[in-house]
Amino acid sequence: MKLQRMNRRALALGALAVSGALALTACGSDDTGNTGSGDASTSAAAGNIKCDDAKGQLLADGSSAQKNAIDAWVKQFTAACSGVQINYKGGGSGAGVTAFTQGTVAFAGSDSALKPEEITASKEVCEGGQGIDLPMVGGPIALAYNVEGVDNLVLDAPTLAKIFSDKIKNWNDEAIQKLNPDAKLPDLKIQAFHRSDESGTTDNFTKYLIATTPDNWKYEGGKAWTAPGGQSASGSSGVAQQVKQTAGAISYMELSYAEESSIVAIDTGAAEPVKASVEGATAAIADAKVVGTGKDLALELNYATKADGAYPVTLVTYEIVCDTGNKAETLPSVKSFLTYIASEDGQSILAENGYAPMPEDIITKVRSTIDGLS
């Protein structure tokens, strides 16, 4: 854990040096975008943000995995654009997509790209256009666990599939022992937690299991959990809290929520097992392909990667917005905020918060698409 945090901190400092030594500091802002006084570094960052005609309140909902990133962005953005309030609920990817297709939010966050039927539904609220996916935040999905005395747990895809489908029930199971011959595994019941809400994190985690161990994971993918057994909690913060307070617990969550827990290293078949890290996620995302059509920038990730250092259980969070037909009263604020978070300054904040910036070729396409929103 200590080495992982040092690596993330080093990457963050490098990114900040490139962007002008930004620092994410308290500026009297809460999660709704209300601002107070800021310090010099906040002012420096704010000076690079173009507010244009941004004003009023932006309502948004969706991915809880990116909530910590959104909060960091909102603090910087509203320090510069004091006439804007941004209220990002973070109720989960499913809730965000539903709110977007119902026209109740200006944009949504989702850890899964829009499905064809969701694109069709979006045409009802995007006058003359449709919803599109803009990849903005990368993040490894950490497998956090709570087993006293076991600090460097290694698991592989088949074992994870059996744990989360209630086929492996105790921590001293032979399959886990084989992967951890030097560990003192207790005779302790495994408490596997999954998301109770529709979640893109669930979608990406199950896509990993489907891609890597189909013989052991025969359940449908998607935002809703479909495997038997286990317990549930709402949101990334909910499963993270359950892991911290429950002996024998294990769950999947975006890395920034796993800071206070032990994290599984995954045996991918590479030279060494790989722990969740910003660097590992960036390596995985760089191997992704754009599969969206038109202005849609949906990506296809390689969950079965065996490249050294590449972390396979990685998600990309998309900001979902209309390509054309955005509401006139919110369009200036949406464009201004999205322009900022896709900028070099906006992306540089991600690493220090446990997220992976988008590779340059992908974020360049995102910036161009945002510029053309109408």
CSV table of N, CA, C and O in Angstrom, one decimal, residues 59-178:
chain,number,residue,atom,x,y,z
A,59,LEU,N,-27.3,20.5,-13.0
A,59,LEU,CA,-27.6,19.3,-12.4
A,59,LEU,C,-27.0,18.1,-13.2
A,59,LEU,O,-27.2,18.1,-14.4
A,60,ALA,N,-26.4,17.2,-12.5
A,60,ALA,CA,-25.8,16.0,-13.1
A,60,ALA,C,-25.9,14.9,-12.2
A,60,ALA,O,-26.0,15.0,-10.9
A,61,ASP,N,-25.8,13.7,-12.7
A,61,ASP,CA,-25.9,12.5,-11.9
A,61,ASP,C,-25.1,11.4,-12.6
A,61,ASP,O,-24.8,11.5,-13.8
A,62,GLY,N,-24.8,10.3,-11.9
A,62,GLY,CA,-24.2,9.1,-12.5
A,62,GLY,C,-23.1,8.5,-11.7
A,62,GLY,O,-23.2,8.5,-10.5
A,63,SER,N,-22.1,8.0,-12.4
A,63,SER,CA,-21.1,7.2,-11.9
A,63,SER,C,-20.6,7.7,-10.5
A,63,SER,O,-20.1,8.8,-10.3
A,64,SER,N,-20.7,6.8,-9.5
A,64,SER,CA,-20.1,7.1,-8.2
A,64,SER,C,-18.6,6.9,-8.2
A,64,SER,O,-17.9,7.5,-7.4
A,65,ALA,N,-18.1,6.1,-9.2
A,65,ALA,CA,-16.6,5.9,-9.3
A,65,ALA,C,-15.9,7.2,-9.5
A,65,ALA,O,-14.8,7.4,-9.1
A,66,GLN,N,-16.5,8.1,-10.3
A,66,GLN,CA,-15.8,9.4,-10.6
A,66,GLN,C,-16.2,10.5,-9.7
A,66,GLN,O,-15.7,11.6,-9.9
A,67,LYS,N,-16.9,10.2,-8.6
A,67,LYS,CA,-17.4,11.3,-7.8
A,67,LYS,C,-16.3,12.1,-7.2
A,67,LYS,O,-16.3,13.4,-7.1
A,68,ASN,N,-15.2,11.4,-6.7
A,68,ASN,CA,-14.1,12.2,-6.1
A,68,ASN,C,-13.4,13.1,-7.1
A,68,ASN,O,-12.9,14.2,-6.8
A,69,ALA,N,-13.3,12.6,-8.4
A,69,ALA,CA,-12.8,13.5,-9.5
A,69,ALA,C,-13.6,14.7,-9.7
A,69,ALA,O,-13.2,15.8,-9.9
A,70,ILE,N,-15.0,14.4,-9.8
A,70,ILE,CA,-15.9,15.5,-10.1
A,70,ILE,C,-15.8,16.6,-9.0
A,70,ILE,O,-15.8,17.8,-9.2
A,71,ASP,N,-15.7,16.1,-7.7
A,71,ASP,CA,-15.6,17.0,-6.6
A,71,ASP,C,-14.4,17.9,-6.7
A,71,ASP,O,-14.4,19.1,-6.4
A,72,ALA,N,-13.2,17.3,-7.1
A,72,ALA,CA,-12.0,18.1,-7.2
A,72,ALA,C,-12.1,19.1,-8.4
A,72,ALA,O,-11.7,20.2,-8.2
A,73,TRP,N,-12.7,18.7,-9.5
A,73,TRP,CA,-12.9,19.6,-10.6
A,73,TRP,C,-13.9,20.7,-10.2
A,73,TRP,O,-13.6,21.9,-10.6
A,74,VAL,N,-14.9,20.4,-9.5
A,74,VAL,CA,-15.9,21.4,-9.2
A,74,VAL,C,-15.3,22.5,-8.3
A,74,VAL,O,-15.5,23.7,-8.5
A,75,LYS,N,-14.4,22.1,-7.4
A,75,LYS,CA,-13.8,23.1,-6.5
A,75,LYS,C,-12.9,24.1,-7.4
A,75,LYS,O,-13.0,25.3,-7.1
A,76,GLN,N,-12.2,23.6,-8.3
A,76,GLN,CA,-11.4,24.5,-9.2
A,76,GLN,C,-12.3,25.3,-10.1
A,76,GLN,O,-12.0,26.5,-10.2
A,77,PHE,N,-13.2,24.7,-10.7
A,77,PHE,CA,-14.1,25.4,-11.7
A,77,PHE,C,-14.9,26.5,-11.1
A,77,PHE,O,-14.9,27.6,-11.6
A,78,THR,N,-15.5,26.2,-10.0
A,78,THR,CA,-16.4,27.2,-9.4
A,78,THR,C,-15.6,28.3,-8.7
A,78,THR,O,-16.1,29.4,-8.4
A,79,ALA,N,-14.3,28.0,-8.4
A,79,ALA,CA,-13.4,29.1,-7.9
A,79,ALA,C,-13.2,30.2,-9.0
A,79,ALA,O,-13.1,31.4,-8.7
A,80,ALA,N,-13.2,29.7,-10.3
A,80,ALA,CA,-13.0,30.6,-11.4
A,80,ALA,C,-14.4,31.2,-11.9
A,80,ALA,O,-14.4,32.4,-12.2
A,81,CYS,N,-15.4,30.4,-11.9
A,81,CYS,CA,-16.7,30.7,-12.5
A,81,CYS,C,-17.7,30.8,-11.3
A,81,CYS,O,-18.5,29.9,-11.1
A,82,SER,N,-17.7,31.9,-10.6
A,82,SER,CA,-18.5,32.0,-9.4
A,82,SER,C,-20.0,32.1,-9.6
A,82,SER,O,-20.8,31.9,-8.7
A,83,GLY,N,-20.3,32.3,-10.9
A,83,GLY,CA,-21.8,32.4,-11.2
A,83,GLY,C,-22.4,31.0,-11.5
A,83,GLY,O,-23.6,30.9,-11.8
A,84,VAL,N,-21.6,29.9,-11.3
A,84,VAL,CA,-22.1,28.6,-11.7
A,84,VAL,C,-22.1,27.7,-10.4
A,84,VAL,O,-21.2,27.7,-9.6
A,85,GLN,N,-23.2,27.0,-10.2
A,85,GLN,CA,-23.2,25.9,-9.2
A,85,GLN,C,-23.3,24.6,-10.0
A,85,GLN,O,-24.1,24.5,-11.0
A,86,ILE,N,-22.6,23.6,-9.5
A,86,ILE,CA,-22.7,22.2,-10.1
A,86,ILE,C,-23.0,21.2,-9.1
A,86,ILE,O,-22.3,21.1,-8.1
A,87,ASN,N,-24.1,20.6,-9.2
A,87,ASN,CA,-24.6,19.6,-8.3
A,87,ASN,C,-24.6,18.2,-8.9
A,87,ASN,O,-25.4,17.9,-9.8
A,88,TYR,N,-23.5,17.4,-8.6
A,88,TYR,CA,-23.3,16.1,-9.2
A,88,TYR,C,-23.7,15.1,-8.1
A,88,TYR,O,-23.0,15.0,-7.1
A,89,LYS,N,-24.8,14.4,-8.3
A,89,LYS,CA,-25.3,13.5,-7.3
A,89,LYS,C,-24.5,12.2,-7.1
A,89,LYS,O,-24.4,11.8,-5.9
A,90,GLY,N,-24.0,11.6,-8.1
A,90,GLY,CA,-23.2,10.4,-8.0
A,90,GLY,C,-24.0,9.2,-7.5
A,90,GLY,O,-23.6,8.4,-6.7
A,91,GLY,N,-25.2,9.1,-8.1
A,91,GLY,CA,-26.1,8.0,-7.7
A,91,GLY,C,-25.9,6.7,-8.4
A,91,GLY,O,-26.7,5.7,-8.2
A,92,GLY,N,-24.8,6.6,-9.2
A,92,GLY,CA,-24.5,5.4,-10.0
A,92,GLY,C,-24.8,5.6,-11.4
A,92,GLY,O,-25.6,6.4,-11.9
A,93,SER,N,-24.1,4.8,-12.3
A,93,SER,CA,-24.2,4.9,-13.7
A,93,SER,C,-25.6,4.7,-14.2
A,93,SER,O,-26.0,5.5,-15.1
A,94,GLY,N,-26.3,3.7,-13.7
A,94,GLY,CA,-27.6,3.5,-14.2
A,94,GLY,C,-28.6,4.6,-13.9
A,94,GLY,O,-29.3,5.0,-14.8
A,95,ALA,N,-28.5,5.2,-12.7
A,95,ALA,CA,-29.3,6.4,-12.3
A,95,ALA,C,-28.9,7.6,-13.2
A,95,ALA,O,-29.8,8.3,-13.6
A,96,GLY,N,-27.6,7.7,-13.5
A,96,GLY,CA,-27.2,8.9,-14.4
A,96,GLY,C,-27.8,8.7,-15.8
A,96,GLY,O,-28.3,9.7,-16.3
A,97,VAL,N,-27.7,7.6,-16.4
A,97,VAL,CA,-28.2,7.4,-17.8
A,97,VAL,C,-29.7,7.6,-17.8
A,97,VAL,O,-30.2,8.2,-18.7
A,98,THR,N,-30.4,7.1,-16.8
A,98,THR,CA,-31.9,7.2,-16.7
A,98,THR,C,-32.2,8.7,-16.6
A,98,THR,O,-33.1,9.2,-17.3
A,99,ALA,N,-31.5,9.4,-15.8
A,99,ALA,CA,-31.8,10.9,-15.6
A,99,ALA,C,-31.5,11.6,-16.9
A,99,ALA,O,-32.3,12.5,-17.2
A,100,PHE,N,-30.5,11.2,-17.6
A,100,PHE,CA,-30.1,11.9,-18.9
A,100,PHE,C,-31.2,11.7,-19.9
A,100,PHE,O,-31.7,12.6,-20.6
A,101,THR,N,-31.6,10.4,-20.1
A,101,THR,CA,-32.6,10.1,-21.1
A,101,THR,C,-34.0,10.6,-20.7
A,101,THR,O,-34.9,10.8,-21.6
A,102,GLN,N,-34.2,11.0,-19.5
A,102,GLN,CA,-35.5,11.6,-19.1
A,102,GLN,C,-35.4,13.1,-19.1
A,102,GLN,O,-36.4,13.8,-18.9
A,103,GLY,N,-34.2,13.7,-19.4
A,103,GLY,CA,-34.0,15.1,-19.6
A,103,GLY,C,-34.0,15.9,-18.3
A,103,GLY,O,-34.2,17.1,-18.3
A,104,THR,N,-33.6,15.2,-17.1
A,104,THR,CA,-33.6,15.9,-15.9
A,104,THR,C,-32.2,16.4,-15.5
A,104,THR,O,-32.1,17.1,-14.4
A,105,VAL,N,-31.2,16.0,-16.2
A,105,VAL,CA,-29.8,16.5,-15.9
A,105,VAL,C,-29.2,17.0,-17.2
A,105,VAL,O,-29.5,16.7,-18.3
A,106,ALA,N,-28.2,17.9,-17.0
A,106,ALA,CA,-27.5,18.5,-18.2
A,106,ALA,C,-26.5,17.6,-18.8
A,106,ALA,O,-26.2,17.6,-20.0
A,107,PHE,N,-25.9,16.8,-17.9
A,107,PHE,CA,-25.0,15.7,-18.4
A,107,PHE,C,-25.0,14.6,-17.4
A,107,PHE,O,-25.4,14.8,-16.2
A,108,ALA,N,-24.5,13.4,-17.8
A,108,ALA,CA,-24.4,12.3,-16.9
A,108,ALA,C,-23.0,11.7,-16.9
A,108,ALA,O,-22.3,11.8,-17.9
A,109,GLY,N,-22.7,10.9,-15.9
A,109,GLY,CA,-21.5,10.1,-15.9
A,109,GLY,C,-21.8,8.7,-15.9
A,109,GLY,O,-22.7,8.2,-15.1
A,110,SER,N,-21.1,7.9,-16.7
A,110,SER,CA,-21.4,6.5,-16.7
A,110,SER,C,-20.1,5.7,-17.0
A,110,SER,O,-19.3,6.1,-17.8
A,111,ASP,N,-19.9,4.6,-16.2
A,111,ASP,CA,-18.7,3.8,-16.4
A,111,ASP,C,-18.9,2.8,-17.6
A,111,ASP,O,-18.0,1.9,-17.8
A,112,SER,N,-20.0,2.8,-18.2
A,112,SER,CA,-20.3,2.0,-19.4
A,112,SER,C,-20.8,2.9,-20.5
A,112,SER,O,-21.6,3.9,-20.2
A,113,ALA,N,-20.5,2.7,-21.7
A,113,ALA,CA,-21.0,3.4,-22.9
A,113,ALA,C,-22.5,3.2,-23.0
A,113,ALA,O,-23.0,2.2,-22.6
A,114,LEU,N,-23.1,4.2,-23.6
A,114,LEU,CA,-24.6,4.0,-23.9
A,114,LEU,C,-24.9,2.8,-24.8
A,114,LEU,O,-24.2,2.5,-25.7
A,115,LYS,N,-25.9,2.1,-24.4
A,115,LYS,CA,-26.4,1.0,-25.2
A,115,LYS,C,-27.3,1.5,-26.4
A,115,LYS,O,-27.7,2.7,-26.3
A,116,PRO,N,-27.5,0.8,-27.4
A,116,PRO,CA,-28.3,1.2,-28.5
A,116,PRO,C,-29.6,1.8,-28.1
A,116,PRO,O,-30.1,2.8,-28.6
A,117,GLU,N,-30.3,1.0,-27.2
A,117,GLU,CA,-31.6,1.5,-26.8
A,117,GLU,C,-31.6,2.8,-26.0
A,117,GLU,O,-32.5,3.6,-26.0
A,118,GLU,N,-30.4,3.0,-25.3
A,118,GLU,CA,-30.3,4.2,-24.5
A,118,GLU,C,-30.0,5.4,-25.5
A,118,GLU,O,-30.4,6.5,-25.2
A,119,ILE,N,-29.3,5.1,-26.5
A,119,ILE,CA,-29.0,6.2,-27.5
A,119,ILE,C,-30.4,6.6,-28.2
A,119,ILE,O,-30.7,7.8,-28.4
A,120,THR,N,-31.2,5.6,-28.5
A,120,THR,CA,-32.5,5.9,-29.1
A,120,THR,C,-33.3,6.7,-28.1
A,120,THR,O,-34.0,7.7,-28.5
A,121,ALA,N,-33.3,6.4,-26.8
A,121,ALA,CA,-34.1,7.1,-25.8
A,121,ALA,C,-33.6,8.6,-25.7
A,121,ALA,O,-34.3,9.5,-25.5
A,122,SER,N,-32.2,8.7,-25.9
A,122,SER,CA,-31.7,10.1,-25.7
A,122,SER,C,-32.1,11.0,-26.8
A,122,SER,O,-32.1,12.3,-26.6
A,123,LYS,N,-32.5,10.5,-28.0
A,123,LYS,CA,-33.0,11.4,-29.1
A,123,LYS,C,-34.2,12.1,-28.7
A,123,LYS,O,-34.5,13.1,-29.3
A,124,GLU,N,-34.9,11.7,-27.7
A,124,GLU,CA,-36.2,12.4,-27.2
A,124,GLU,C,-35.8,13.7,-26.5
A,124,GLU,O,-36.6,14.6,-26.4
A,125,VAL,N,-34.6,13.7,-25.9
A,125,VAL,CA,-34.2,14.9,-25.2
A,125,VAL,C,-33.1,15.7,-25.9
A,125,VAL,O,-32.9,16.9,-25.6
A,126,CYS,N,-32.5,15.1,-26.8
A,126,CYS,CA,-31.4,15.9,-27.6
A,126,CYS,C,-32.1,16.2,-29.0
A,126,CYS,O,-32.0,15.5,-29.9
A,127,GLU,N,-32.7,17.4,-29.0
A,127,GLU,CA,-33.4,17.8,-30.2
A,127,GLU,C,-32.5,17.9,-31.4
A,127,GLU,O,-31.6,18.6,-31.5
A,128,GLY,N,-32.8,17.0,-32.4
A,128,GLY,CA,-32.0,16.9,-33.6
A,128,GLY,C,-30.7,16.2,-33.5
A,128,GLY,O,-29.9,16.1,-34.4
A,129,GLY,N,-30.5,15.6,-32.3
A,129,GLY,CA,-29.2,14.9,-32.1
A,129,GLY,C,-29.4,13.7,-31.2
A,129,GLY,O,-30.5,13.1,-31.1
A,130,GLN,N,-28.3,13.3,-30.5
A,130,GLN,CA,-28.4,12.1,-29.6
A,130,GLN,C,-27.3,12.2,-28.5
A,130,GLN,O,-26.4,13.1,-28.6
A,131,GLY,N,-27.4,11.4,-27.5
A,131,GLY,CA,-26.4,11.3,-26.5
A,131,GLY,C,-25.2,10.7,-27.0
A,131,GLY,O,-25.2,9.8,-27.8
A,132,ILE,N,-24.0,11.2,-26.6
A,132,ILE,CA,-22.7,10.6,-27.0
A,132,ILE,C,-21.8,10.4,-25.8
A,132,ILE,O,-22.0,11.0,-24.7
A,133,ASP,N,-20.9,9.5,-25.9
A,133,ASP,CA,-20.0,9.2,-24.8
A,133,ASP,C,-18.6,9.9,-25.0
A,133,ASP,O,-18.0,9.8,-26.0
A,134,LEU,N,-18.2,10.6,-23.9
A,134,LEU,CA,-16.9,11.3,-24.0
A,134,LEU,C,-16.0,10.7,-22.9
A,134,LEU,O,-16.3,11.0,-21.7
A,135,PRO,N,-15.1,9.9,-23.2
A,135,PRO,CA,-14.2,9.3,-22.2
A,135,PRO,C,-13.4,10.4,-21.5
A,135,PRO,O,-12.6,11.1,-22.1
A,136,MET,N,-13.5,10.4,-20.1
A,136,MET,CA,-12.9,11.6,-19.4
A,136,MET,C,-12.1,11.1,-18.2
A,136,MET,O,-11.1,11.8,-17.9
A,137,VAL,N,-12.4,10.0,-17.6
A,137,VAL,CA,-11.8,9.6,-16.4
A,137,VAL,C,-11.4,8.1,-16.5
A,137,VAL,O,-12.3,7.3,-16.8
A,138,GLY,N,-10.2,7.8,-16.2
A,138,GLY,CA,-9.8,6.4,-16.2
A,138,GLY,C,-9.6,6.0,-14.8
A,138,GLY,O,-9.2,6.8,-13.9
A,139,GLY,N,-9.8,4.7,-14.5
A,139,GLY,CA,-9.6,4.3,-13.1
A,139,GLY,C,-9.5,2.8,-13.0
A,139,GLY,O,-10.3,2.0,-13.6
A,140,PRO,N,-8.5,2.3,-12.2
A,140,PRO,CA,-8.5,0.8,-12.0
A,140,PRO,C,-9.6,0.5,-11.0
A,140,PRO,O,-9.9,1.2,-10.0
A,141,ILE,N,-10.2,-0.7,-11.2
A,141,ILE,CA,-11.2,-1.2,-10.2
A,141,ILE,C,-10.4,-2.1,-9.2
A,141,ILE,O,-9.9,-3.2,-9.6
A,142,ALA,N,-10.2,-1.6,-8.0
A,142,ALA,CA,-9.4,-2.3,-7.0
A,142,ALA,C,-10.3,-3.4,-6.4
A,142,ALA,O,-11.5,-3.2,-6.2
A,143,LEU,N,-9.7,-4.5,-6.1
A,143,LEU,CA,-10.3,-5.5,-5.3
A,143,LEU,C,-9.8,-5.4,-3.9
A,143,LEU,O,-8.7,-5.8,-3.5
A,144,ALA,N,-10.6,-4.7,-3.0
A,144,ALA,CA,-10.2,-4.4,-1.6
A,144,ALA,C,-10.7,-5.5,-0.7
A,144,ALA,O,-11.8,-6.1,-0.9
A,145,TYR,N,-9.9,-5.9,0.3
A,145,TYR,CA,-10.3,-7.0,1.2
A,145,TYR,C,-9.9,-6.7,2.6
A,145,TYR,O,-9.1,-5.8,2.9
A,146,ASN,N,-10.5,-7.4,3.5
A,146,ASN,CA,-10.3,-7.2,5.0
A,146,ASN,C,-10.1,-8.6,5.6
A,146,ASN,O,-11.0,-9.2,6.1
A,147,VAL,N,-8.8,-9.0,5.6
A,147,VAL,CA,-8.4,-10.3,6.2
A,147,VAL,C,-7.2,-10.0,7.1
A,147,VAL,O,-6.1,-9.7,6.6
A,148,GLU,N,-7.4,-10.0,8.4
A,148,GLU,CA,-6.3,-9.6,9.3
A,148,GLU,C,-5.1,-10.5,9.1
A,148,GLU,O,-5.2,-11.7,9.1
A,149,GLY,N,-3.9,-9.9,9.0
A,149,GLY,CA,-2.7,-10.7,9.0
A,149,GLY,C,-2.3,-11.1,7.5
A,149,GLY,O,-1.2,-11.7,7.3
A,150,VAL,N,-3.1,-10.7,6.6
A,150,VAL,CA,-2.8,-11.1,5.2
A,150,VAL,C,-2.7,-9.8,4.4
A,150,VAL,O,-3.7,-9.1,4.1
A,151,ASP,N,-1.4,-9.4,4.1
A,151,ASP,CA,-1.2,-8.1,3.5
A,151,ASP,C,-0.9,-8.1,2.0
A,151,ASP,O,-1.1,-7.0,1.4
A,152,ASN,N,-0.5,-9.2,1.5
A,152,ASN,CA,-0.2,-9.2,0.0
A,152,ASN,C,-0.9,-10.3,-0.7
A,152,ASN,O,-0.2,-11.2,-1.2
A,153,LEU,N,-2.2,-10.2,-0.7
A,153,LEU,CA,-3.0,-11.3,-1.3
A,153,LEU,C,-2.9,-11.3,-2.8
A,153,LEU,O,-3.0,-10.2,-3.4
A,154,VAL,N,-2.7,-12.5,-3.4
A,154,VAL,CA,-2.7,-12.6,-4.9
A,154,VAL,C,-3.9,-13.5,-5.2
A,154,VAL,O,-4.2,-14.5,-4.6
A,155,LEU,N,-4.7,-13.0,-6.2
A,155,LEU,CA,-5.8,-13.8,-6.7
A,155,LEU,C,-5.7,-13.8,-8.3
A,155,LEU,O,-5.1,-12.9,-8.8
A,156,ASP,N,-6.4,-14.7,-8.9
A,156,ASP,CA,-6.5,-14.7,-10.4
A,156,ASP,C,-7.9,-14.7,-10.8
A,156,ASP,O,-8.8,-14.7,-9.9
A,157,ALA,N,-8.2,-14.6,-12.1
A,157,ALA,CA,-9.6,-14.4,-12.6
A,157,ALA,C,-10.5,-15.6,-12.2
A,157,ALA,O,-11.6,-15.4,-11.7
A,158,PRO,N,-10.0,-16.9,-12.4
A,158,PRO,CA,-10.9,-18.0,-12.0
A,158,PRO,C,-11.2,-18.0,-10.5
A,158,PRO,O,-12.4,-18.3,-10.1
A,159,THR,N,-10.3,-17.7,-9.6
A,159,THR,CA,-10.5,-17.6,-8.2
A,159,THR,C,-11.5,-16.5,-7.9
A,159,THR,O,-12.4,-16.7,-7.0
A,160,LEU,N,-11.3,-15.3,-8.4
A,160,LEU,CA,-12.2,-14.2,-8.2
A,160,LEU,C,-13.6,-14.6,-8.6
A,160,LEU,O,-14.6,-14.3,-8.0
A,161,ALA,N,-13.8,-15.2,-9.8
A,161,ALA,CA,-15.1,-15.6,-10.3
A,161,ALA,C,-15.8,-16.6,-9.3
A,161,ALA,O,-17.0,-16.4,-9.0
A,162,LYS,N,-15.0,-17.5,-8.7
A,162,LYS,CA,-15.6,-18.4,-7.8
A,162,LYS,C,-15.9,-17.8,-6.5
A,162,LYS,O,-16.9,-18.1,-5.8
A,163,ILE,N,-15.1,-16.8,-6.0
A,163,ILE,CA,-15.4,-16.1,-4.8
A,163,ILE,C,-16.7,-15.3,-5.0
A,163,ILE,O,-17.6,-15.3,-4.1
A,164,PHE,N,-16.9,-14.6,-6.1
A,164,PHE,CA,-18.0,-13.7,-6.3
A,164,PHE,C,-19.3,-14.4,-6.7
A,164,PHE,O,-20.3,-13.8,-6.9
A,165,SER,N,-19.2,-15.7,-7.0
A,165,SER,CA,-20.3,-16.5,-7.4
A,165,SER,C,-20.6,-17.5,-6.3
A,165,SER,O,-21.4,-18.5,-6.4
A,166,ASP,N,-20.0,-17.3,-5.1
A,166,ASP,CA,-20.3,-18.1,-3.9
A,166,ASP,C,-19.8,-19.6,-4.0
A,166,ASP,O,-20.4,-20.5,-3.3
A,167,LYS,N,-18.9,-19.9,-4.9
A,167,LYS,CA,-18.3,-21.2,-5.0
A,167,LYS,C,-17.1,-21.4,-4.1
A,167,LYS,O,-16.9,-22.6,-3.6
A,168,ILE,N,-16.4,-20.4,-3.8
A,168,ILE,CA,-15.3,-20.4,-2.8
A,168,ILE,C,-15.8,-19.6,-1.6
A,168,ILE,O,-16.1,-18.5,-1.8
A,169,LYS,N,-15.9,-20.3,-0.5
A,169,LYS,CA,-16.6,-19.7,0.7
A,169,LYS,C,-15.7,-19.3,1.8
A,169,LYS,O,-16.1,-18.5,2.7
A,170,ASN,N,-14.5,-19.9,1.9
A,170,ASN,CA,-13.6,-19.6,3.0
A,170,ASN,C,-12.2,-19.1,2.5
A,170,ASN,O,-11.7,-19.5,1.5
A,171,TRP,N,-11.6,-18.2,3.3
A,171,TRP,CA,-10.3,-17.7,2.9
A,171,TRP,C,-9.2,-18.7,2.9
A,171,TRP,O,-8.2,-18.4,2.2
A,172,ASN,N,-9.3,-19.8,3.6
A,172,ASN,CA,-8.3,-20.8,3.6
A,172,ASN,C,-8.5,-21.9,2.5
A,172,ASN,O,-8.0,-23.0,2.6
A,173,ASP,N,-9.4,-21.6,1.5
A,173,ASP,CA,-9.7,-22.5,0.5
A,173,ASP,C,-8.4,-22.9,-0.3
A,173,ASP,O,-7.4,-22.1,-0.4
A,174,GLU,N,-8.3,-24.1,-0.8
A,174,GLU,CA,-7.1,-24.6,-1.4
A,174,GLU,C,-6.7,-23.7,-2.6
A,174,GLU,O,-5.5,-23.5,-2.8
A,175,ALA,N,-7.7,-23.2,-3.4
A,175,ALA,CA,-7.3,-22.4,-4.6
A,175,ALA,C,-6.6,-21.1,-4.2
A,175,ALA,O,-5.7,-20.7,-4.8
A,176,ILE,N,-7.1,-20.5,-3.1
A,176,ILE,CA,-6.5,-19.3,-2.6
A,176,ILE,C,-5.1,-19.6,-2.0
A,176,ILE,O,-4.1,-18.8,-2.2
A,177,GLN,N,-5.0,-20.7,-1.3
A,177,GLN,CA,-3.7,-21.1,-0.7
A,177,GLN,C,-2.7,-21.4,-1.7
A,177,GLN,O,-1.5,-21.0,-1.6
A,178,LYS,N,-3.1,-21.9,-2.9
A,178,LYS,CA,-2.1,-22.3,-3.9
A,178,LYS,C,-1.5,-21.0,-4.5
A,178,LYS,O,-0.3,-21.0,-4.9
